[in-house]
Coordinates of C-alpha atoms and ligand atoms in Angstrom, one line a residue:
M1 CA -29.6 -3.5 27.6
Q2 CA -27.9 -6.8 28.4
T3 CA -24.2 -7.2 29.1
L4 CA -22.8 -10.3 27.6
R5 CA -19.6 -12.0 28.6
A6 CA -17.3 -11.7 25.6
S7 CA -16.0 -15.2 26.0
K8 CA -19.5 -16.5 25.7
C9 CA -19.8 -14.8 22.4
G10 CA -16.6 -16.5 21.3
L11 CA -14.5 -13.3 21.6
S12 CA -11.1 -12.9 23.1
T13 CA -8.3 -10.3 23.0
A14 CA -6.1 -12.9 21.3
Q15 CA -8.1 -12.4 18.1
L16 CA -7.5 -8.7 18.1
P17 CA -4.6 -6.9 16.4
S18 CA -2.5 -4.8 18.7
S19 CA -3.5 -1.6 16.8
I20 CA -7.1 -1.7 18.0
L21 CA -6.1 -2.7 21.6
D22 CA -3.6 0.1 21.6
V23 CA -6.3 2.6 20.7
I24 CA -8.8 1.3 23.2
D25 CA -6.2 1.2 26.0
A26 CA -4.9 4.8 25.4
L27 CA -8.5 6.2 25.4
T28 CA -9.3 4.2 28.6
K29 CA -6.1 5.4 30.3
A30 CA -7.0 9.0 29.5
G31 CA -10.4 8.4 31.3
Y32 CA -12.7 7.9 28.4
E33 CA -15.0 5.0 27.5
A34 CA -13.9 3.1 24.4
Y35 CA -15.4 0.2 22.5
I36 CA -15.0 -1.8 19.4
V37 CA -18.2 -1.6 17.4
G38 CA -19.6 -2.5 14.0
G39 CA -18.5 -5.1 11.5
G40 CA -15.4 -6.1 13.4
V41 CA -17.4 -7.4 16.4
R42 CA -20.1 -8.9 14.2
D43 CA -17.6 -10.8 12.0
L44 CA -15.6 -12.1 15.0
I45 CA -18.7 -13.4 16.6
L46 CA -19.6 -15.1 13.3
G47 CA -16.2 -16.6 13.1
L48 CA -15.3 -14.5 10.0
N49 CA -12.2 -12.6 9.4
P50 CA -13.0 -8.9 10.0
K51 CA -12.0 -6.4 7.3
D52 CA -11.1 -3.8 9.9
F53 CA -12.0 -2.7 13.4
D54 CA -13.7 0.6 14.2
A55 CA -13.6 2.2 17.7
V56 CA -16.2 4.4 19.3
T57 CA -15.7 6.6 22.3
N58 CA -17.3 9.4 24.4
A59 CA -14.2 11.6 23.7
T60 CA -14.8 14.2 21.1
P61 CA -12.6 14.2 18.0
A62 CA -10.6 17.1 19.6
Q63 CA -10.1 15.1 22.8
V64 CA -9.0 12.0 20.8
K65 CA -6.5 14.3 19.1
E66 CA -5.2 15.3 22.5
V67 CA -4.7 11.7 23.5
F68 CA -2.9 10.6 20.3
G69 CA -1.2 13.9 19.2
R70 CA 0.5 13.6 15.9
R71 CA -0.7 10.1 15.4
C72 CA -4.2 11.5 15.0
R73 CA -5.9 13.4 12.2
I74 CA -9.4 14.7 12.3
I75 CA -11.3 14.2 9.1
G76 CA -14.6 15.3 7.7
R77 CA -16.5 18.4 8.5
R78 CA -20.2 17.5 8.6
F79 CA -19.2 14.2 10.0
E80 CA -16.1 14.6 12.1
L81 CA -14.0 11.5 12.8
A82 CA -10.6 10.8 14.2
H83 CA -8.1 8.7 12.3
V84 CA -5.5 7.2 14.5
Y85 CA -2.4 5.7 13.1
A86 CA -1.4 2.6 15.1
G87 CA 1.8 1.1 13.6
R88 CA 1.0 0.6 10.0
E89 CA -2.7 0.5 10.5
L90 CA -5.3 3.2 10.6
I91 CA -8.1 3.0 13.1
E92 CA -11.2 5.1 12.7
V93 CA -12.4 6.5 16.1
A94 CA -15.9 7.9 16.1
T95 CA -17.5 9.8 18.9
F96 CA -20.9 8.7 20.3
R97 CA -23.5 10.4 18.1
A98 CA -26.9 11.9 19.1
P99 CA -29.7 12.6 16.7
P100 CA -29.2 15.9 14.8
K101 CA -30.2 18.9 16.9
K102 CA -32.2 20.8 14.3
A103 CA -34.1 19.3 11.5
V104 CA -31.3 19.3 8.9
T105 CA -33.0 16.8 6.6
S106 CA -33.8 17.0 2.9
A107 CA -37.3 17.0 1.5
S108 CA -37.3 13.2 1.4
G109 CA -36.2 13.0 5.0
M110 CA -32.5 12.4 4.4
I111 CA -30.2 13.6 7.2
L112 CA -27.9 16.2 5.8
R113 CA -25.8 17.4 8.7
D114 CA -24.6 15.4 11.6
N115 CA -22.1 16.4 14.3
N116 CA -23.9 16.2 17.5
W117 CA -22.2 14.2 20.2
G118 CA -24.3 12.0 22.5
T119 CA -24.5 9.0 24.7
I120 CA -23.8 5.4 23.9
E121 CA -27.6 4.7 23.9
Q122 CA -28.1 7.4 21.3
D123 CA -25.2 6.2 19.3
F124 CA -26.7 2.7 19.3
A125 CA -30.1 3.9 18.0
R126 CA -28.4 5.6 15.1
R127 CA -26.7 2.5 13.8
D128 CA -28.2 0.6 11.0
F129 CA -28.6 -3.1 11.8
S130 CA -28.9 -4.8 15.2
I131 CA -25.9 -7.0 14.4
N132 CA -23.8 -3.9 13.6
A133 CA -24.6 -2.3 17.0
M134 CA -22.8 -4.5 19.5
Y135 CA -20.2 -2.7 21.7
Y136 CA -17.2 -4.8 22.7
Q137 CA -14.9 -3.7 25.5
P138 CA -12.0 -6.2 25.2
R139 CA -10.2 -5.4 28.4
K140 CA -13.4 -5.7 30.5
G141 CA -14.3 -8.8 28.4
I142 CA -17.9 -7.6 27.9
V143 CA -20.3 -6.9 25.0
L144 CA -23.1 -4.4 25.4
D145 CA -26.1 -5.6 23.5
F146 CA -29.0 -3.1 23.5
C147 CA -31.5 -5.1 21.4
H148 CA -30.8 -8.8 21.6
A149 CA -28.6 -8.5 18.6
I150 CA -26.9 -11.8 19.7
D151 CA -30.2 -13.6 18.9
D152 CA -30.3 -12.1 15.4
I153 CA -26.8 -13.4 14.9
K154 CA -27.8 -16.8 16.0
N155 CA -30.9 -16.8 13.9
K156 CA -29.0 -15.3 10.9
T157 CA -31.4 -12.4 10.6
L158 CA -30.7 -8.9 9.3
R159 CA -32.9 -6.5 11.2
L160 CA -32.9 -2.7 11.0
L161 CA -33.0 -0.7 14.2
G162 CA -36.2 1.3 14.3
D163 CA -38.8 1.7 11.6
P164 CA -37.4 0.4 8.3
T165 CA -39.2 2.9 6.1
L166 CA -37.8 5.8 8.2
R167 CA -34.4 4.3 8.3
F168 CA -34.3 3.9 4.5
E169 CA -35.6 7.4 4.0
E170 CA -33.0 8.8 6.4
D171 CA -30.3 7.1 4.4
P172 CA -31.2 5.2 1.2
V173 CA -27.8 3.7 1.0
R174 CA -29.0 1.4 3.8
M175 CA -30.9 -0.5 1.1
L176 CA -27.6 -1.3 -0.6
R177 CA -26.1 -2.2 2.8
T178 CA -29.1 -4.6 3.4
L179 CA -28.3 -6.5 0.3
R180 CA -24.6 -6.4 0.9
F181 CA -24.8 -7.9 4.4
A182 CA -27.5 -10.4 3.5
A183 CA -25.3 -11.7 0.7
K184 CA -22.0 -11.5 2.6
L185 CA -23.2 -13.1 5.8
N186 CA -25.8 -15.3 4.1
F187 CA -28.5 -13.9 6.4
N188 CA -32.2 -13.6 5.9
I189 CA -33.6 -10.1 5.6
A190 CA -36.2 -9.5 8.3
P191 CA -39.9 -9.6 7.0
E192 CA -40.6 -6.0 8.1
I193 CA -37.8 -4.9 5.8
L194 CA -38.9 -7.1 2.9
E195 CA -42.4 -5.6 3.2
I196 CA -41.2 -2.1 2.4
F197 CA -38.3 -2.8 0.2
T198 CA -40.1 -2.0 -3.0
P199 CA -38.8 -0.7 -6.4
E200 CA -40.5 2.6 -5.4
M201 CA -38.4 2.8 -2.3
T202 CA -35.2 2.3 -4.4
Q203 CA -36.1 5.5 -6.2
L204 CA -34.7 7.3 -3.2
L205 CA -31.3 6.3 -4.3
R206 CA -31.6 9.0 -6.9
D207 CA -30.9 11.5 -4.2
I208 CA -27.6 9.9 -3.3
S209 CA -24.4 11.4 -4.8
P210 CA -22.9 9.3 -7.6
H211 CA -19.6 9.4 -5.7
R212 CA -21.1 7.7 -2.7
L213 CA -22.9 5.2 -4.9
Y214 CA -19.6 4.4 -6.6
D215 CA -18.0 3.7 -3.2
E216 CA -20.9 1.5 -2.3
S217 CA -20.7 -0.3 -5.6
Q218 CA -17.1 -1.1 -5.0
K219 CA -18.0 -2.6 -1.6
L220 CA -20.5 -4.8 -3.4
F221 CA -18.0 -5.9 -5.9
T222 CA -15.2 -6.7 -3.4
M223 CA -17.0 -8.3 -0.5
G224 CA -16.4 -11.8 -1.8
H225 CA -20.0 -12.7 -2.6
L226 CA -20.6 -10.7 -5.7
N227 CA -22.2 -13.6 -7.5
R228 CA -24.8 -14.0 -4.7
V229 CA -25.6 -10.3 -4.6
L230 CA -26.1 -9.7 -8.3
P231 CA -29.5 -11.4 -8.6
M232 CA -30.6 -9.6 -5.4
L233 CA -29.7 -6.3 -7.0
I234 CA -32.1 -7.1 -9.8
D235 CA -34.9 -8.5 -7.7
F236 CA -35.0 -5.5 -5.4
G237 CA -34.8 -3.0 -8.2
I238 CA -31.4 -1.7 -7.1
W239 CA -29.6 -2.6 -10.4
R240 CA -31.6 0.0 -12.3
Q241 CA -30.5 2.6 -9.8
L242 CA -26.9 1.7 -10.0
F243 CA -26.3 1.0 -13.6
A244 CA -27.7 3.4 -16.1
D245 CA -27.6 1.5 -19.4
I246 CA -26.9 -2.1 -18.4
S247 CA -29.9 -4.3 -18.9
P248 CA -30.8 -6.2 -15.7
D249 CA -29.7 -9.5 -17.0
I250 CA -26.8 -11.6 -15.8
S251 CA -25.1 -12.9 -18.9
T252 CA -22.7 -15.8 -18.7
F253 CA -19.9 -13.4 -19.1
I254 CA -21.0 -11.3 -16.1
E255 CA -21.7 -14.4 -14.0
R256 CA -18.2 -15.8 -14.8
A257 CA -16.6 -12.6 -14.0
A258 CA -18.4 -12.4 -10.6
I259 CA -17.5 -15.9 -9.7
N260 CA -13.9 -15.2 -10.7
T261 CA -13.8 -12.1 -8.6
D262 CA -15.2 -13.9 -5.6
Q263 CA -12.7 -16.7 -6.0
R264 CA -9.8 -14.3 -6.2
I265 CA -10.9 -12.7 -3.0
Q266 CA -11.2 -16.0 -1.3
I267 CA -7.7 -17.0 -2.1
G268 CA -6.4 -13.6 -1.1
K269 CA -5.5 -12.3 -4.6
T270 CA -5.9 -8.6 -5.3
I271 CA -8.7 -7.4 -7.6
N272 CA -9.2 -4.2 -9.4
P273 CA -12.8 -3.3 -8.8
A274 CA -12.9 -1.3 -12.0
F275 CA -12.4 -4.6 -13.9
F276 CA -16.0 -5.6 -13.0
Y277 CA -17.2 -2.3 -14.3
A278 CA -15.4 -3.1 -17.5
V279 CA -17.3 -6.4 -17.7
L280 CA -20.7 -4.8 -16.9
L281 CA -20.3 -2.0 -19.4
W282 CA -18.8 -4.2 -22.2
K283 CA -22.2 -4.8 -23.9
P284 CA -23.3 -1.2 -23.8
F285 CA -19.8 -0.3 -25.1
L286 CA -20.1 -2.7 -28.1
E287 CA -23.5 -1.4 -28.9
R288 CA -22.3 2.1 -28.9
C289 CA -19.3 1.1 -31.1
D290 CA -21.8 -0.4 -33.6
F291 CA -23.7 2.9 -33.5
Y292 CA -20.7 4.9 -34.5
L293 CA -19.5 2.3 -37.0
G294 CA -23.0 2.5 -38.6
K295 CA -22.3 6.2 -39.0
G296 CA -19.2 5.4 -41.0
I297 CA -16.7 6.4 -38.3
V298 CA -13.4 4.5 -38.5
P299 CA -13.1 1.7 -35.9
A300 CA -10.4 3.2 -33.7
E301 CA -12.3 6.4 -33.3
A302 CA -15.7 4.7 -32.9
R303 CA -14.2 2.8 -29.9
A304 CA -12.7 5.8 -28.3
Q305 CA -16.0 7.7 -28.7
A306 CA -18.1 4.8 -27.5
G307 CA -15.9 4.3 -24.4
L308 CA -16.3 8.0 -23.5
D309 CA -20.1 7.9 -24.1
V310 CA -20.7 4.8 -22.1
L311 CA -18.7 6.0 -19.1
K312 CA -20.3 9.4 -19.2
R313 CA -23.8 7.8 -19.1
Q314 CA -22.7 5.6 -16.2
A315 CA -21.4 8.6 -14.3
T316 CA -25.0 9.8 -13.9
R317 CA -25.3 6.9 -11.4
T318 CA -21.9 6.1 -10.1
I319 CA -19.0 8.3 -10.8
I320 CA -16.0 6.1 -11.6
P321 CA -12.8 7.9 -10.7
R322 CA -10.7 9.1 -13.7
F323 CA -7.9 6.5 -13.1
A324 CA -10.5 3.7 -13.1
E325 CA -12.1 5.0 -16.2
T326 CA -8.8 5.0 -18.0
F327 CA -8.2 1.4 -16.8
I328 CA -11.6 0.4 -18.2
R329 CA -11.0 2.0 -21.5
E330 CA -7.6 0.4 -21.7
V331 CA -8.9 -3.0 -21.0
W332 CA -11.4 -2.6 -23.8
E333 CA -8.8 -1.2 -26.2
M334 CA -6.6 -4.2 -25.3
Q335 CA -9.3 -6.5 -26.7
T336 CA -8.7 -5.2 -30.2
R337 CA -4.9 -5.3 -29.8
L338 CA -5.0 -8.9 -28.4
L339 CA -7.4 -10.1 -31.0
N340 CA -5.4 -9.0 -34.0
P341 CA -1.9 -8.2 -32.8
K342 CA 0.8 -7.1 -35.2
P343 CA 3.3 -10.0 -35.1
Q344 CA 6.3 -7.7 -34.3
Q345 CA 4.4 -6.3 -31.4
I346 CA 3.4 -9.5 -29.7
Q347 CA 6.3 -9.7 -27.3
A348 CA 6.0 -6.0 -26.3
L349 CA 2.2 -6.4 -25.9
S350 CA 2.7 -9.3 -23.5
T351 CA 4.7 -7.0 -21.2
H352 CA 2.4 -4.1 -21.4
A353 CA 1.1 -2.8 -18.0
R354 CA -2.5 -3.5 -19.1
F355 CA -1.8 -6.9 -20.7
R356 CA -2.8 -9.0 -17.7
A357 CA -6.2 -7.3 -17.2
G358 CA -6.8 -7.3 -21.0
F359 CA -5.9 -10.9 -21.3
D360 CA -8.0 -12.0 -18.3
F361 CA -10.9 -10.1 -19.9
L362 CA -10.4 -11.8 -23.2
L363 CA -10.2 -15.2 -21.8
L364 CA -13.3 -14.6 -19.7
R365 CA -15.2 -13.6 -22.8
E366 CA -14.0 -16.7 -24.6
K367 CA -14.8 -19.0 -21.8
S368 CA -18.3 -17.5 -21.7
G369 CA -18.9 -18.6 -25.2
D370 CA -18.0 -15.3 -27.0
D371 CA -16.7 -16.7 -30.3
T372 CA -15.7 -13.2 -31.6
T373 CA -12.5 -13.7 -29.7
Q374 CA -11.5 -16.3 -32.4
G375 CA -9.7 -18.4 -29.9
M376 CA -7.1 -15.7 -29.2
G377 CA -7.8 -16.0 -25.4
L378 CA -6.4 -19.5 -25.5
W379 CA -3.6 -18.5 -27.9
W380 CA -2.3 -15.9 -25.5
D381 CA -2.8 -18.3 -22.6
A382 CA -0.5 -20.8 -24.3
Y383 CA 1.9 -18.1 -25.5
Q384 CA 2.6 -17.1 -21.9
Q385 CA 3.7 -20.6 -20.9
M386 CA 6.2 -20.9 -23.8
S387 CA 9.9 -20.8 -23.9
T388 CA 11.6 -18.0 -26.0
D389 CA 12.1 -20.4 -29.0
E390 CA 8.5 -21.7 -28.8
K391 CA 7.3 -18.1 -28.7
E392 CA 9.2 -17.2 -31.9
R393 CA 7.8 -20.3 -33.6
A394 CA 4.3 -19.4 -32.4
I395 CA 4.6 -15.9 -33.7
S396 CA 5.8 -16.9 -37.1
Q397 CA 3.0 -19.4 -37.4
Y398 CA 0.5 -16.8 -36.3
N399 CA 2.1 -14.5 -38.9
R400 CA 1.6 -17.0 -41.7
Q401 CA -2.0 -17.6 -40.7
R402 CA -2.7 -13.9 -40.5
A403 CA -1.3 -13.3 -43.9
K404 CA -3.4 -16.1 -45.3
S405 CA -6.6 -14.9 -43.8
R406 CA -5.8 -11.3 -44.9
R407 CA -5.4 -12.5 -48.5
K408 CA -8.8 -14.2 -48.2
A409 CA -10.5 -11.3 -46.6
T410 CA -12.6 -9.3 -49.1
T411 CA -13.5 -6.4 -46.9
E412 CA -10.8 -5.1 -44.6
D413 CA -10.8 -2.8 -41.7
V414 CA -9.4 0.6 -42.7
V415 CA -6.9 0.5 -39.9
E416 CA -5.7 -2.9 -40.8
T417 CA -5.0 -2.0 -44.4
K418 CA -2.3 0.4 -43.4
P419 CA 1.2 -1.1 -44.1
V420 CA 2.5 -2.7 -40.9
A421 CA 5.2 -0.5 -39.5
A422 CA 8.4 -2.2 -38.6
V423 CA 8.3 -1.0 -35.0
T424 CA 7.8 -2.9 -31.8
E425 CA 6.7 0.2 -29.9
I426 CA 3.1 0.3 -28.9
E427 CA 1.0 3.4 -29.1
P428 CA -0.8 4.4 -25.9
L429 CA -4.0 2.4 -25.5
V430 CA -6.1 5.4 -24.8
N431 CA -5.3 9.1 -25.1
E432 CA -4.6 11.0 -22.0
P433 CA -7.7 12.5 -20.4
E434 CA -8.2 16.1 -21.0
P435 CA -6.5 18.4 -18.4
R436 CA -8.9 19.5 -15.7
S437 CA -8.2 23.2 -15.6
R438 CA -9.0 25.6 -18.3
R439 CA -5.5 27.0 -18.3
E440 CA -3.9 23.6 -18.8
R441 CA -6.4 22.9 -21.6
K442 CA -5.4 26.1 -23.3
S443 CA -1.7 25.4 -23.0
R444 CA -2.2 21.9 -24.3
A445 CA -4.3 23.2 -27.2
K446 CA -1.5 25.6 -28.2
S447 CA 1.1 22.9 -28.2
E448 CA -1.0 20.6 -30.2
K449 CA -1.4 20.6 -34.0
P450 CA -4.9 21.5 -35.0
V451 CA -6.9 18.3 -35.2
Q452 CA -10.2 17.5 -36.8
N453 CA -13.0 16.2 -34.8
V454 CA -15.5 13.4 -35.3
A455 CA -18.2 15.7 -36.7
S456 CA -15.9 16.7 -39.5
G457 CA -15.1 13.2 -40.3
G458 CA -11.5 13.4 -39.2
S459 CA -9.6 10.6 -37.6
E460 CA -8.9 12.2 -34.2
I461 CA -11.1 13.5 -31.4
G462 CA -10.0 17.1 -30.9
Y463 CA -9.3 18.5 -27.5
D464 CA -12.3 20.7 -28.0
H465 CA -14.7 17.9 -28.9
P466 CA -17.9 18.2 -26.8
I467 CA -17.5 14.7 -25.4
L468 CA -14.2 15.7 -23.9
K469 CA -15.7 18.6 -22.2
R470 CA -17.7 16.7 -19.7
K471 CA -18.1 18.3 -16.3
R472 CA -17.2 16.5 -13.1
V473 CA -19.9 16.6 -10.5
K474 CA -18.4 17.9 -7.3
R475 CA -18.6 15.5 -4.3
D476 CA -21.4 16.6 -2.1
L477 CA -20.3 16.0 1.4
S478 CA -23.5 17.2 2.9
Q479 CA -25.0 13.8 2.0
V480 CA -22.4 11.8 3.7
I481 CA -24.2 11.0 6.8
F482 CA -23.1 8.1 8.9
G483 CA -20.5 5.4 9.3
P484 CA -16.8 5.7 9.6
T485 CA -16.1 4.5 6.2
Q486 CA -18.1 7.3 4.6
Ligands
ATP1 P1 -17.8 -3.9 6.7 O1 -16.7 -3.0 7.2 O2 -17.6 -5.4 6.9 O3 -18.3 -3.6 5.3 P2 -19.3 -2.6 8.7 O4 -20.6 -3.0 9.4 O5 -18.1 -2.4 9.6 O6 -19.1 -3.6 7.6 P3 -18.9 0.1 8.0 O7 -19.3 0.8 6.7 O8 -17.4 -0.1 8.2 O9 -19.6 -1.3 8.0 O10 -19.5 0.9 9.2 C1 -19.2 0.6 10.5 C2 -20.4 0.7 11.4 O11 -21.0 2.1 11.3 C3 -21.5 -0.2 11.0 O12 -21.4 -1.5 11.5 C4 -22.7 0.5 11.5 O13 -22.9 0.3 12.9 C5 -22.4 2.0 11.3 N1 -22.9 2.4 10.0 C6 -22.2 2.5 8.8 N2 -22.9 3.0 7.8 C7 -24.1 3.3 8.3 C8 -25.4 3.8 7.8 N3 -25.5 4.2 6.6 N4 -26.4 3.9 8.7 C9 -26.3 3.6 10.0 N5 -25.2 3.1 10.5 C10 -24.1 2.9 9.7
MG2 MG1 -16.1 -1.7 9.0

C-alpha cells in the first residue's frame, strides 16, 4: 500500500461539496475512519466532474445511524448501506466489507449474500477496478493506494482487481461496467480482461435480474458517451444480452439519437433515458405493427398490440418501469398523430405533454433519412417558431393539402375515413395500464362496458386480453451484491 499526497494527485478540499466533507468530518469526530472512495476520487484525479461522492467507513450502518440520527436511513437488507442527508444532497455511506463468511454463491459462482463487515484492505479487494479503489481522506490530505491505481490512471488502463474470470463470475454486471468505464473515461481495457471477455462469458448476464440490467442500461445511456459504447456492446456480445429483439446493427437513426443524447448531457440538458429505448425498439415495433396489419387488424389496434408485445419481449432482458413503458408507447403513438394531425387538433397537440418527445423523435427519424415522415418533422419544427397568425395560415394550408391528397388517395386508412369530429380535445395517447391488483382489475371490469378483444376482431383490447395480463417479475434483491448505487 502506498500513501499518496492528495495535492500530488491534483486533489484539494476546495473541489469537494460541503455535504461530503460534513459526512467525513462527523464520522471522524465520532472516532471512526472515513474516506471518499470510488468514482468521485477517480473522476477528480482525472479532472472530470464527479457525478457524486461515496463515503466508506469502519462504522457499521447502525453506528452511522447513531452519528447522524434522523438524517440517516439504513437501506437494503442483504447489502446494508446508510443514506445520509446532508443539506439537499444524499451521501451513501458504506461500511468496509469483508468476503462473505459462508459460501453464499450461486451455481455459477455469483455472490448472493453480502453483509459481512471487514477491514479497509478487505474492502479494497472487493472493489471492481483499481481506479475505483482509491481511498481519499480529504482532511488528512492523503490517498491510500493499495495497487498502484495511480499508474493505471496515468496509463489510462482499466484493470480489474484479482482474477478477471473470477471477478466476472462473481458479478457479471462487471462486464457492463468494464465497457461503461472504458467508454466514459476513454481508457484501454487491460489485456488480461480482453482475453477472457468472450461472448460465452457474456452468457452469465442471463443470471442477472432484468431489473438490475435495466438500471445498468440506464447508466450506459446517460453517461455521456453512449455513441462510443454502442459498438463496444456489439463487439463484446453484450448487446444480445441486453436487447432481446433488436438486431445488433447501429442504424443511422440509432446513431443520431445516441449522438444527440450525448450532446444534451454535455450541455447540461436533461434527458429521459426511456427515449433511447423508444429509439432502439422502434424497428421491432414497426415490424410487429406490420405483422398485425397483415392479419387485418385495424391500425390503431395493431399499434397498441405491437407496443405491448415489443415491450413485453424486452422485459425478458431489462424490465422497463411502467411509467417509462407508457412514455415509450406515447412517443410511438405521437408519431401517428404528428404525421397526420387533424387540423383542428394541431394547436392542442403542440401543447400536449408528450409533444416535445414525440416531435424530437419524429425529427430524428426524418434527419436520419426516414422519408415515411413525409417532411412533417420540419413542418412541426417551423410551426413552433411561428406567430399566432402564421400558425393559422399554416394550418389552413395544411388543411387544403390534406384534403387534396385525401381526394387523390385510393385506399384509405380505416381510421382516417371516419368523419373528422369538430373537437379539439385529444384522446389519450395510450390507454391506462391495467390495474396491478386483482381487486382493482375486477372493479374496473365492472365499471367498464363489455369490450371485444383482438381475437374476436373487435376494435378494442379488452381488460381481460392475455397481453394485458402479463406478470411483473419481482425484484430479486438477493442478486444485488455490491456497490452503493445498487
Ligand atoms: P459512477 O458513479 O461514475 O458511475 P462509480 O465508480 O462511482 O462510477 P458506483 O456504481 O457509484 O460507480 O459504485 C461506487 C464504487 O463501488 C465503485 O467505484 C466501486 O469501487 C464499487 N463498486 C460498484 N459496483 C461494483 C461491483 N459490481 N463490483 C465491485 N465493486 C463495485
Ligand atoms: Mg458513484
